[in-house]
Amino acid sequence: MIKNNWTIEEVSEIYHSPLMELMYRAATVHHQHQATGEVQVCTLLSVKTGGCPEDCAYCPQAARYNTGVDAHKLMSYEEVVSTALVAKENGSTRFCMGAAWRNVKDNSDFDKVIDMVKGVNALGLEVCCTLGMLTEQQAQRLKEAGLYAYNHNLDTGEAHYDNIITTRTYKDRLETLDNVEKAGISVCCGGIIGLGETDADRIKLLHTLATREKHPESVPVNALVAVEGTPLAGSQKVDVWEMVRMIATARILMPKAMVRLSAGRNEMSVEQQVLCFMAGANSIFAGEKLLTTPNPDVNEDKAMFEKLGLKPRESFKVEHALAN
Ligand code: SF4
């Protein structure tokens, strides 16, 4: 059953259940609600890198931190569409374009992104964007251009948010999610663990996501990649069991969502990734870079899929199912 009236106590009880029991329950929910044996493969491209005015403590692209990120202006249409084509040839079915902006402005750069959305959509890929805060009208324009999903992470629980970001509020974040939803675009929204948050903060984040009127269509679960020069450099590495616990709880709370094993995968062995898949993760990012940090090689992923008997999920699967 899909429910969105979870209480915080229920979420906490699931989150704190013994790990083996939690994994078993998550795997059971996964088998009931998802096609097993398939994993969605997404590519994330930074179309505009660095120089961001925001102060997200984990992010190497914030202009105020000295991280050595090679900042560049908006990529050209040709570069983006040809990268999307290569991603498609390598098995990706979703292509996400990220720009290090605080919010979208109605200017020529946005017009160019609109063209990119059209171009990538024409390749038969599910197009996603992550461009910062968005008005309802801007969301509508993206929808008309063929945008399938919009990523906007809540990052952490509301009580911890001010310790990580001070240049915008949790409410701002939720408003953008509402604008995306109103435009009929799928919501991609998750968080990051390893930001110095408590279990209660993680539980609150999951509770916020799982009690939205409509669960996010995809939920990225990231482990902090601590980058030199950011305030969170030197943070302790996230233990794989914490990722497993987070993923399993997300799977149980939001059975239909694509739960994405996102940043931090580069530091995981194949065995550790298997634990995450068994706990209900069914989506990954492919490609050598995740915005600015390293990601596993495409060929390593292909070998892993072969070994595990996994196949990439086809694009627009939900629409196909509805049409049949
Ligand atoms: S996470 Fe996004 S909004 Fe925050 S500093 Fe990085 S690019 Fe800017």
CSV table of C-alpha atoms and ligand atoms in Angstrom, one decimal:
chain,number,residue,atom,x,y,z
A,1,MET,CA,0.0,0.0,0.0
A,2,ILE,CA,1.2,3.5,-0.8
A,3,LYS,CA,0.7,5.9,2.1
A,4,ASN,CA,1.7,9.4,2.7
A,5,ASN,CA,0.4,9.9,6.2
A,6,TRP,CA,3.4,8.3,7.9
A,7,THR,CA,4.0,9.6,11.4
A,8,ILE,CA,7.4,10.5,12.6
A,9,GLU,CA,7.2,7.6,15.1
A,10,GLU,CA,6.5,5.1,12.3
A,11,VAL,CA,9.4,6.5,10.2
A,12,SER,CA,11.7,6.3,13.3
A,13,GLU,CA,10.7,2.8,14.1
A,14,ILE,CA,11.4,1.6,10.5
A,15,TYR,CA,14.7,3.5,10.4
A,16,HIS,CA,15.9,2.1,13.7
A,17,SER,CA,14.8,-1.5,13.1
A,18,PRO,CA,17.6,-4.2,13.1
A,19,LEU,CA,19.5,-3.9,9.9
A,20,MET,CA,18.9,-7.5,8.6
A,21,GLU,CA,15.2,-7.1,9.3
A,22,LEU,CA,15.1,-3.7,7.6
A,23,MET,CA,16.9,-5.0,4.5
A,24,TYR,CA,14.5,-7.9,4.3
A,25,ARG,CA,11.5,-5.7,4.6
A,26,ALA,CA,12.8,-3.2,2.0
A,27,ALA,CA,13.6,-6.1,-0.4
A,28,THR,CA,10.1,-7.4,0.0
A,29,VAL,CA,8.5,-4.0,-0.7
A,30,HIS,CA,10.9,-3.6,-3.7
A,31,HIS,CA,9.7,-7.0,-5.1
A,32,GLN,CA,6.1,-6.0,-4.7
A,33,HIS,CA,6.3,-2.6,-6.3
A,34,GLN,CA,9.2,-2.5,-8.7
A,35,ALA,CA,10.5,-4.6,-11.5
A,36,THR,CA,13.5,-6.4,-10.0
A,37,GLY,CA,16.6,-7.1,-12.0
A,38,GLU,CA,16.6,-3.6,-13.5
A,39,VAL,CA,18.3,-0.4,-12.6
A,40,GLN,CA,17.7,3.0,-14.1
A,41,VAL,CA,20.9,4.5,-15.5
A,42,CYS,CA,21.1,8.3,-15.4
A,43,THR,CA,23.8,10.6,-16.6
A,44,LEU,CA,24.4,14.0,-14.9
A,45,LEU,CA,26.2,16.7,-16.8
A,46,SER,CA,27.2,20.0,-15.3
A,47,VAL,CA,26.2,22.4,-18.1
A,48,LYS,CA,27.3,25.4,-16.1
A,49,THR,CA,30.0,24.9,-13.4
A,50,GLY,CA,31.1,26.8,-10.4
A,51,GLY,CA,30.8,30.5,-9.4
A,52,CYS,CA,27.5,29.8,-7.5
A,53,PRO,CA,26.5,32.6,-5.1
A,54,GLU,CA,25.0,30.1,-2.6
A,55,ASP,CA,26.9,28.8,0.5
A,56,CYS,CA,26.0,25.1,0.6
A,57,ALA,CA,28.7,23.8,2.9
A,58,TYR,CA,29.2,20.6,1.0
A,59,CYS,CA,29.5,22.1,-2.5
A,60,PRO,CA,32.8,22.7,-4.4
A,61,GLN,CA,30.9,24.9,-6.8
A,62,ALA,CA,30.1,27.7,-4.3
A,63,ALA,CA,32.1,30.8,-5.4
A,64,ARG,CA,33.1,31.6,-1.8
A,65,TYR,CA,35.1,28.4,-1.3
A,66,ASN,CA,38.5,27.8,-2.8
A,67,THR,CA,38.1,24.3,-4.2
A,68,GLY,CA,40.0,24.5,-7.4
A,69,VAL,CA,36.8,23.7,-9.4
A,70,ASP,CA,37.3,24.7,-13.0
A,71,ALA,CA,34.4,27.2,-13.5
A,72,HIS,CA,32.8,27.5,-16.9
A,73,LYS,CA,30.0,29.3,-18.5
A,74,LEU,CA,26.9,27.6,-20.0
A,75,MET,CA,28.0,24.9,-22.4
A,76,SER,CA,26.8,25.1,-26.0
A,77,TYR,CA,23.8,23.3,-27.3
A,78,GLU,CA,26.0,21.1,-29.6
A,79,GLU,CA,28.3,20.0,-26.7
A,80,VAL,CA,25.3,19.1,-24.5
A,81,VAL,CA,23.4,17.2,-27.1
A,82,SER,CA,26.4,15.3,-28.3
A,83,THR,CA,27.2,14.3,-24.7
A,84,ALA,CA,23.6,13.2,-24.2
A,85,LEU,CA,23.9,11.0,-27.3
A,86,VAL,CA,27.1,9.3,-26.0
A,87,ALA,CA,25.3,8.8,-22.7
A,88,LYS,CA,22.4,7.2,-24.5
A,89,GLU,CA,24.8,4.9,-26.5
A,90,ASN,CA,26.3,3.9,-23.2
A,91,GLY,CA,22.9,2.8,-21.8
A,92,SER,CA,21.6,5.9,-20.0
A,93,THR,CA,17.9,6.5,-20.3
A,94,ARG,CA,17.8,9.7,-18.2
A,95,PHE,CA,19.9,12.7,-18.8
A,96,CYS,CA,20.2,15.4,-16.1
A,97,MET,CA,21.6,18.8,-16.8
A,98,GLY,CA,22.9,20.8,-13.8
A,99,ALA,CA,23.6,24.5,-13.6
A,100,ALA,CA,25.3,26.1,-10.6
A,101,TRP,CA,22.7,28.8,-10.2
A,102,ARG,CA,20.9,30.1,-7.1
A,103,ASN,CA,17.7,30.3,-9.2
A,104,VAL,CA,16.6,30.4,-12.8
A,105,LYS,CA,16.5,33.9,-14.4
A,106,ASP,CA,14.4,34.7,-17.4
A,107,ASN,CA,17.4,35.5,-19.6
A,108,SER,CA,19.2,34.2,-22.7
A,109,ASP,CA,20.9,31.4,-20.7
A,110,PHE,CA,17.5,30.0,-19.7
A,111,ASP,CA,16.4,30.2,-23.4
A,112,LYS,CA,19.5,28.1,-24.2
A,113,VAL,CA,18.6,25.6,-21.5
A,114,ILE,CA,15.1,25.4,-23.0
A,115,ASP,CA,16.6,24.5,-26.4
A,116,MET,CA,18.9,21.9,-24.7
A,117,VAL,CA,15.8,20.3,-23.1
A,118,LYS,CA,14.2,20.1,-26.5
A,119,GLY,CA,17.3,18.7,-28.1
A,120,VAL,CA,17.9,16.0,-25.5
A,121,ASN,CA,14.2,15.1,-25.4
A,122,ALA,CA,14.3,14.5,-29.2
A,123,LEU,CA,16.9,11.8,-28.6
A,124,GLY,CA,14.3,9.8,-26.7
A,125,LEU,CA,15.9,10.3,-23.3
A,126,GLU,CA,14.0,11.3,-20.1
A,127,VAL,CA,15.3,14.9,-19.6
A,128,CYS,CA,15.9,16.2,-16.1
A,129,CYS,CA,17.3,19.6,-15.0
A,130,THR,CA,18.7,20.9,-11.7
A,131,LEU,CA,19.0,24.6,-12.0
A,132,GLY,CA,18.1,25.9,-8.6
A,133,MET,CA,14.9,27.7,-7.5
A,134,LEU,CA,12.2,28.0,-10.1
A,135,THR,CA,8.9,29.9,-10.5
A,136,GLU,CA,5.7,28.2,-11.6
A,137,GLN,CA,6.0,30.0,-15.0
A,138,GLN,CA,9.6,28.8,-15.5
A,139,ALA,CA,8.6,25.3,-14.6
A,140,GLN,CA,5.8,25.5,-17.1
A,141,ARG,CA,8.2,26.6,-19.9
A,142,LEU,CA,10.5,23.7,-19.1
A,143,LYS,CA,7.5,21.3,-19.2
A,144,GLU,CA,6.4,22.6,-22.6
A,145,ALA,CA,10.0,22.1,-23.8
A,146,GLY,CA,9.7,18.4,-22.9
A,147,LEU,CA,11.3,18.3,-19.4
A,148,TYR,CA,10.5,15.0,-17.7
A,149,ALA,CA,11.9,15.6,-14.2
A,150,TYR,CA,13.3,18.4,-12.1
A,151,ASN,CA,15.9,17.7,-9.3
A,152,HIS,CA,15.8,19.8,-6.2
A,153,ASN,CA,17.1,18.1,-3.1
A,154,LEU,CA,16.1,19.0,0.4
A,155,ASP,CA,19.5,17.9,1.4
A,156,THR,CA,18.8,17.2,5.1
A,157,GLY,CA,16.2,17.5,7.8
A,158,GLU,CA,14.7,21.0,8.3
A,159,ALA,CA,16.3,21.5,11.8
A,160,HIS,CA,19.8,20.9,10.4
A,161,TYR,CA,19.3,22.9,7.2
A,162,ASP,CA,20.5,26.3,8.6
A,163,ASN,CA,23.8,24.6,9.7
A,164,ILE,CA,24.5,23.7,6.0
A,165,ILE,CA,23.0,26.5,4.0
A,166,THR,CA,22.2,30.1,5.1
A,167,THR,CA,21.5,31.7,1.7
A,168,ARG,CA,18.0,30.2,1.3
A,169,THR,CA,15.4,28.5,3.4
A,170,TYR,CA,13.8,25.1,3.6
A,171,LYS,CA,10.6,26.9,2.7
A,172,ASP,CA,12.2,28.2,-0.5
A,173,ARG,CA,13.1,24.6,-1.4
A,174,LEU,CA,9.6,23.3,-0.8
A,175,GLU,CA,8.1,26.1,-2.9
A,176,THR,CA,10.2,25.1,-5.9
A,177,LEU,CA,9.1,21.5,-5.5
A,178,ASP,CA,5.5,22.7,-5.4
A,179,ASN,CA,6.0,24.8,-8.6
A,180,VAL,CA,7.6,21.8,-10.4
A,181,GLU,CA,4.7,19.6,-9.4
A,182,LYS,CA,2.1,22.2,-10.5
A,183,ALA,CA,3.6,22.2,-13.9
A,184,GLY,CA,3.2,18.4,-14.2
A,185,ILE,CA,6.9,17.7,-14.0
A,186,SER,CA,8.2,14.6,-12.0
A,187,VAL,CA,9.9,15.6,-8.8
A,188,CYS,CA,13.3,14.2,-8.1
A,189,CYS,CA,14.2,15.0,-4.5
A,190,GLY,CA,16.4,13.5,-1.9
A,191,GLY,CA,19.3,14.3,0.4
A,192,ILE,CA,22.9,13.9,1.5
A,193,ILE,CA,24.1,12.0,4.6
A,194,GLY,CA,27.4,12.8,6.3
A,195,LEU,CA,26.6,16.5,6.8
A,196,GLY,CA,27.0,16.2,10.6
A,197,GLU,CA,23.3,15.5,11.0
A,198,THR,CA,21.8,13.3,13.6
A,199,ASP,CA,19.6,10.2,13.0
A,200,ALA,CA,16.6,12.5,13.9
A,201,ASP,CA,17.5,14.8,11.1
A,202,ARG,CA,17.7,11.9,8.6
A,203,ILE,CA,14.3,10.6,9.9
A,204,LYS,CA,12.8,14.1,9.5
A,205,LEU,CA,14.1,14.4,5.9
A,206,LEU,CA,12.6,11.0,5.0
A,207,HIS,CA,9.4,11.9,6.8
A,208,THR,CA,9.1,15.2,4.8
A,209,LEU,CA,9.6,13.4,1.5
A,210,ALA,CA,7.3,10.5,2.3
A,211,THR,CA,4.4,12.7,3.5
A,212,ARG,CA,4.2,14.9,0.4
A,213,GLU,CA,0.9,14.6,-1.2
A,214,LYS,CA,2.6,12.8,-4.0
A,215,HIS,CA,5.9,11.0,-3.3
A,216,PRO,CA,8.8,12.2,-5.3
A,217,GLU,CA,9.2,10.1,-8.5
A,218,SER,CA,12.9,9.7,-7.7
A,219,VAL,CA,14.8,10.0,-4.4
A,220,PRO,CA,18.5,10.4,-4.7
A,221,VAL,CA,20.4,9.2,-1.6
A,222,ASN,CA,23.9,10.8,-1.5
A,223,ALA,CA,26.9,10.2,0.7
A,224,LEU,CA,28.9,13.3,1.3
A,225,VAL,CA,32.0,13.5,-0.9
A,226,ALA,CA,34.1,15.8,1.3
A,227,VAL,CA,35.9,18.2,-1.0
A,228,GLU,CA,39.0,20.2,0.1
A,229,GLY,CA,38.2,23.8,0.5
A,230,THR,CA,34.6,23.4,1.5
A,231,PRO,CA,33.6,23.8,5.2
A,232,LEU,CA,32.8,20.1,5.3
A,233,ALA,CA,36.3,19.0,4.1
A,234,GLY,CA,37.7,16.5,6.6
A,235,SER,CA,34.3,15.1,7.5
A,236,GLN,CA,34.2,11.5,8.4
A,237,LYS,CA,33.4,9.1,5.6
A,238,VAL,CA,29.9,7.8,5.6
A,239,ASP,CA,29.7,4.1,6.6
A,240,VAL,CA,28.1,1.9,4.0
A,241,TRP,CA,25.6,0.6,6.6
A,242,GLU,CA,24.3,4.1,7.0
A,243,MET,CA,23.6,4.3,3.3
A,244,VAL,CA,21.9,0.9,3.4
A,245,ARG,CA,19.7,2.1,6.3
A,246,MET,CA,18.8,5.3,4.5
A,247,ILE,CA,18.0,3.5,1.2
A,248,ALA,CA,16.0,0.7,2.8
A,249,THR,CA,13.9,3.2,4.8
A,250,ALA,CA,13.3,5.3,1.7
A,251,ARG,CA,12.2,2.2,-0.2
A,252,ILE,CA,9.7,1.1,2.5
A,253,LEU,CA,8.2,4.6,2.9
A,254,MET,CA,8.0,5.3,-0.9
A,255,PRO,CA,7.6,2.0,-2.6
A,256,LYS,CA,7.1,3.4,-6.1
A,257,ALA,CA,9.9,5.9,-6.2
A,258,MET,CA,13.2,5.3,-8.0
A,259,VAL,CA,15.7,5.3,-5.1
A,260,ARG,CA,19.0,6.5,-6.5
A,261,LEU,CA,22.3,5.4,-5.2
A,262,SER,CA,24.0,8.7,-6.0
A,263,ALA,CA,27.2,10.5,-4.8
A,264,GLY,CA,29.6,8.4,-2.9
A,265,ARG,CA,29.2,5.4,-5.1
A,266,ASN,CA,32.8,5.9,-6.4
A,267,GLU,CA,34.1,5.0,-3.0
A,268,MET,CA,32.0,1.8,-2.8
A,269,SER,CA,33.1,-1.7,-3.7
A,270,VAL,CA,30.7,-3.8,-5.9
A,271,GLU,CA,29.8,-5.8,-2.8
A,272,GLN,CA,28.8,-2.6,-1.0
A,273,GLN,CA,26.7,-1.5,-4.0
A,274,VAL,CA,25.0,-4.9,-4.0
A,275,LEU,CA,23.9,-4.3,-0.4
A,276,CYS,CA,22.4,-1.0,-1.5
A,277,PHE,CA,20.6,-2.7,-4.5
A,278,MET,CA,19.3,-5.3,-2.1
A,279,ALA,CA,18.0,-2.6,0.2
A,280,GLY,CA,15.9,-1.2,-2.6
A,281,ALA,CA,18.2,1.2,-4.6
A,282,ASN,CA,17.2,0.9,-8.3
A,283,SER,CA,18.9,3.8,-10.0
A,284,ILE,CA,22.4,5.0,-10.4
A,285,PHE,CA,24.4,7.8,-12.0
A,286,ALA,CA,26.7,6.7,-14.8
A,287,GLY,CA,29.6,8.6,-16.3
A,288,GLU,CA,33.0,9.5,-15.1
A,289,LYS,CA,31.9,12.6,-13.3
A,290,LEU,CA,29.0,13.5,-11.0
A,291,LEU,CA,28.9,17.3,-11.6
A,292,THR,CA,32.5,17.9,-10.4
A,293,THR,CA,33.4,14.8,-8.3
A,294,PRO,CA,34.6,11.4,-9.7
A,295,ASN,CA,32.1,8.6,-10.5
A,296,PRO,CA,32.7,4.9,-11.5
A,297,ASP,CA,33.7,4.2,-15.0
A,298,VAL,CA,30.9,3.2,-17.5
A,299,ASN,CA,32.7,-0.1,-18.3
A,300,GLU,CA,33.0,-1.0,-14.6
A,301,ASP,CA,29.3,-0.5,-14.3
A,302,LYS,CA,28.6,-2.6,-17.4
A,303,ALA,CA,30.7,-5.4,-15.8
A,304,MET,CA,28.9,-5.0,-12.5
A,305,PHE,CA,25.5,-5.2,-14.2
A,306,GLU,CA,26.6,-8.4,-16.1
A,307,LYS,CA,27.9,-10.0,-12.9
A,308,LEU,CA,24.7,-9.2,-11.0
A,309,GLY,CA,22.3,-10.0,-13.8
A,310,LEU,CA,20.9,-6.5,-13.9
A,311,LYS,CA,19.7,-4.7,-16.9
A,312,PRO,CA,19.2,-0.9,-17.5
A,313,ARG,CA,15.6,0.2,-17.1
A,314,GLU,CA,14.1,1.5,-20.4
A,315,SER,CA,13.1,5.2,-20.6
A,316,PHE,CA,9.5,6.4,-20.2
A,317,LYS,CA,8.6,3.2,-18.6
A,318,VAL,CA,5.7,4.7,-16.6
A,319,GLU,CA,4.1,6.1,-19.8
A,320,HIS,CA,4.6,2.8,-21.6
A,321,ALA,CA,2.8,1.0,-18.8
A,322,LEU,CA,-0.1,3.5,-18.8
A,323,ALA,CA,-0.5,3.2,-22.6
A,324,ASN,CA,-0.8,-0.5,-22.5
B,1,SF4,S1,24.7,22.9,-4.3
B,1,SF4,FE1,23.9,24.1,-6.0
B,1,SF4,S2,23.1,25.9,-5.0
B,1,SF4,FE2,24.4,25.0,-3.5
B,1,SF4,S3,26.4,26.0,-3.9
B,1,SF4,FE3,26.4,24.1,-5.1
B,1,SF4,S4,25.7,24.7,-7.1
B,1,SF4,FE4,25.2,26.4,-5.7
